[in-house]
C-alpha positions as YAML, in Angstrom:
chain: A
units: angstrom
residues:
- id: 1
  name: GLN
  ca: [82.80, 26.43, -21.60]
- id: 2
  name: VAL
  ca: [83.39, 23.19, -23.34]
- id: 3
  name: GLN
  ca: [80.21, 22.05, -25.34]
- id: 4
  name: LEU
  ca: [79.45, 19.01, -27.47]
- id: 5
  name: VAL
  ca: [75.82, 19.38, -28.85]
- id: 6
  name: GLU
  ca: [74.64, 16.23, -30.71]
- id: 7
  name: SER
  ca: [71.52, 15.79, -32.95]
- id: 8
  name: GLY
  ca: [70.20, 13.34, -35.59]
- id: 9
  name: GLY
  ca: [68.92, 10.57, -33.88]
- id: 10
  name: GLY
  ca: [65.53, 8.89, -33.71]
- id: 11
  name: LEU
  ca: [63.50, 5.71, -34.83]
- id: 12
  name: VAL
  ca: [64.02, 4.12, -37.86]
- id: 13
  name: GLN
  ca: [63.33, 0.72, -39.62]
- id: 14
  name: PRO
  ca: [66.09, -1.98, -40.13]
- id: 15
  name: GLY
  ca: [67.93, -1.13, -43.25]
- id: 16
  name: GLU
  ca: [67.41, 2.57, -43.20]
- id: 17
  name: SER
  ca: [69.92, 5.24, -42.63]
- id: 18
  name: LEU
  ca: [70.76, 8.21, -40.15]
- id: 19
  name: ARG
  ca: [73.26, 10.85, -39.66]
- id: 20
  name: LEU
  ca: [74.48, 11.96, -36.26]
- id: 21
  name: SER
  ca: [76.06, 15.23, -36.03]
- id: 22
  name: CYS
  ca: [77.95, 16.84, -33.06]
- id: 23
  name: THR
  ca: [79.04, 20.22, -32.90]
- id: 24
  name: ALA
  ca: [81.83, 21.08, -30.41]
- id: 25
  name: SER
  ca: [82.87, 24.59, -28.80]
- id: 26
  name: GLY
  ca: [85.26, 25.60, -26.20]
- id: 27
  name: PHE
  ca: [88.41, 24.14, -27.23]
- id: 28
  name: THR
  ca: [90.82, 23.50, -29.93]
- id: 29
  name: PHE
  ca: [88.64, 21.19, -32.15]
- id: 30
  name: ARG
  ca: [91.42, 20.29, -34.81]
- id: 31
  name: SER
  ca: [93.70, 19.07, -31.86]
- id: 32
  name: TYR
  ca: [91.28, 16.54, -30.63]
- id: 33
  name: ARG
  ca: [90.31, 13.04, -31.26]
- id: 34
  name: MET
  ca: [86.67, 12.80, -32.21]
- id: 35
  name: GLY
  ca: [84.32, 9.72, -31.76]
- id: 36
  name: TRP
  ca: [81.06, 8.38, -31.41]
- id: 37
  name: TYR
  ca: [80.34, 5.82, -28.51]
- id: 38
  name: ARG
  ca: [77.14, 3.95, -27.56]
- id: 39
  name: GLN
  ca: [75.55, 2.64, -24.58]
- id: 40
  name: ASN
  ca: [72.62, 0.52, -23.69]
- id: 41
  name: PRO
  ca: [71.13, -0.03, -20.22]
- id: 42
  name: GLY
  ca: [73.25, -2.23, -17.93]
- id: 43
  name: LYS
  ca: [76.01, -2.68, -20.67]
- id: 44
  name: PRO
  ca: [79.38, -0.63, -20.80]
- id: 45
  name: ARG
  ca: [79.76, 2.08, -23.22]
- id: 46
  name: GLU
  ca: [81.44, 0.97, -26.39]
- id: 47
  name: LEU
  ca: [83.50, 2.79, -28.84]
- id: 48
  name: VAL
  ca: [81.66, 2.93, -32.44]
- id: 49
  name: ALA
  ca: [83.95, 4.96, -34.16]
- id: 50
  name: VAL
  ca: [86.87, 7.65, -33.78]
- id: 51
  name: VAL
  ca: [88.58, 10.28, -35.97]
- id: 52
  name: ASN
  ca: [92.07, 11.78, -34.98]
- id: 53
  name: GLY
  ca: [93.32, 15.11, -36.19]
- id: 54
  name: ARG
  ca: [94.80, 13.66, -39.23]
- id: 55
  name: ASN
  ca: [91.87, 12.05, -40.07]
- id: 56
  name: THR
  ca: [92.87, 8.61, -39.28]
- id: 57
  name: THR
  ca: [89.55, 6.40, -38.50]
- id: 58
  name: THR
  ca: [88.89, 3.42, -36.51]
- id: 59
  name: TYR
  ca: [85.57, 1.48, -36.11]
- id: 60
  name: LEU
  ca: [84.06, -1.01, -33.88]
- id: 61
  name: GLU
  ca: [84.22, -4.41, -36.05]
- id: 62
  name: ALA
  ca: [80.29, -4.99, -36.27]
- id: 63
  name: VAL
  ca: [79.84, -1.33, -37.97]
- id: 64
  name: LYS
  ca: [82.35, -1.50, -40.39]
- id: 65
  name: GLY
  ca: [81.53, -0.85, -43.87]
- id: 66
  name: ARG
  ca: [78.16, 0.48, -42.87]
- id: 67
  name: PHE
  ca: [79.03, 3.51, -40.63]
- id: 68
  name: THR
  ca: [81.42, 6.33, -41.48]
- id: 69
  name: ILE
  ca: [82.70, 8.98, -39.36]
- id: 70
  name: SER
  ca: [83.64, 12.32, -40.90]
- id: 71
  name: ARG
  ca: [84.89, 15.83, -39.43]
- id: 72
  name: ASP
  ca: [84.52, 19.26, -40.74]
- id: 73
  name: ARG
  ca: [87.16, 21.64, -39.44]
- id: 74
  name: ALA
  ca: [85.39, 24.70, -40.45]
- id: 75
  name: LYS
  ca: [82.11, 23.82, -38.81]
- id: 76
  name: HIS
  ca: [83.57, 22.14, -35.61]
- id: 77
  name: THR
  ca: [81.62, 19.29, -36.30]
- id: 78
  name: VAL
  ca: [81.84, 15.27, -36.51]
- id: 79
  name: TYR
  ca: [79.53, 13.19, -38.21]
- id: 80
  name: LEU
  ca: [78.39, 9.63, -38.11]
- id: 81
  name: GLN
  ca: [76.96, 8.28, -41.09]
- id: 82
  name: MET
  ca: [74.93, 5.09, -40.29]
- id: 83
  name: ASN
  ca: [73.49, 3.14, -43.30]
- id: 84
  name: SER
  ca: [71.96, -0.44, -43.44]
- id: 85
  name: LEU
  ca: [70.84, -0.03, -39.60]
- id: 86
  name: LYS
  ca: [70.21, -3.31, -37.38]
- id: 87
  name: PRO
  ca: [68.28, -3.60, -34.60]
- id: 88
  name: GLU
  ca: [71.35, -4.49, -32.53]
- id: 89
  name: ASP
  ca: [72.80, -0.82, -33.19]
- id: 90
  name: THR
  ca: [69.92, 0.31, -31.11]
- id: 91
  name: ALA
  ca: [71.46, 2.40, -28.26]
- id: 92
  name: VAL
  ca: [72.21, 6.07, -26.80]
- id: 93
  name: TYR
  ca: [75.13, 7.57, -28.83]
- id: 94
  name: PHE
  ca: [77.43, 9.82, -27.33]
- id: 95
  name: CYS
  ca: [79.87, 12.15, -28.71]
- id: 96
  name: ASN
  ca: [83.37, 12.26, -27.42]
- id: 97
  name: ALA
  ca: [86.30, 14.85, -27.52]
- id: 98
  name: HIS
  ca: [89.70, 13.57, -26.28]
- id: 99
  name: PHE
  ca: [93.21, 14.83, -26.22]
- id: 100
  name: TYR
  ca: [95.79, 13.59, -23.53]
- id: 101
  name: GLU
  ca: [94.13, 13.96, -20.15]
- id: 102
  name: ASN
  ca: [91.03, 16.24, -21.51]
- id: 103
  name: ASP
  ca: [87.91, 14.00, -22.20]
- id: 104
  name: TYR
  ca: [84.61, 15.61, -22.92]
- id: 105
  name: TRP
  ca: [81.09, 14.03, -23.40]
- id: 106
  name: GLY
  ca: [77.75, 15.15, -25.18]
- id: 107
  name: GLN
  ca: [74.58, 14.39, -23.76]
- id: 108
  name: GLY
  ca: [73.68, 11.54, -25.90]
- id: 109
  name: THR
  ca: [71.12, 10.59, -28.65]
- id: 110
  name: GLN
  ca: [69.01, 7.89, -28.71]
- id: 111
  name: VAL
  ca: [69.07, 5.69, -31.83]
- id: 112
  name: THR
  ca: [66.08, 3.21, -32.29]
- id: 113
  name: VAL
  ca: [66.12, 0.51, -34.97]
- id: 114
  name: SER
  ca: [63.07, -1.34, -35.02]
- id: 115
  name: SER
  ca: [60.50, -2.79, -37.34]
...
């Protein structure tokens, strides 16, 4: 059974940091492209950052230089380190695992940036 379990969301002030974690099970982690997406009510889900099996990364332009995605193969976990958070980063963040026609999602974790 495929599972993506996210943690690390919360309420922070502008300029602070958070680290999201997503632990995977039920599929061959090393083969999948892992990523983080975010979504606000009434808006489409957008890609924030992805890392493939070769550790090549891609970022949303708005988070470049502030967010870092990484993966730990031994722990089957992908991380999103978020620094210098801004109010516009507020969203529900979803973990994603993708490999050809296979596409899995976590349940989402809320990140709120507010003073």
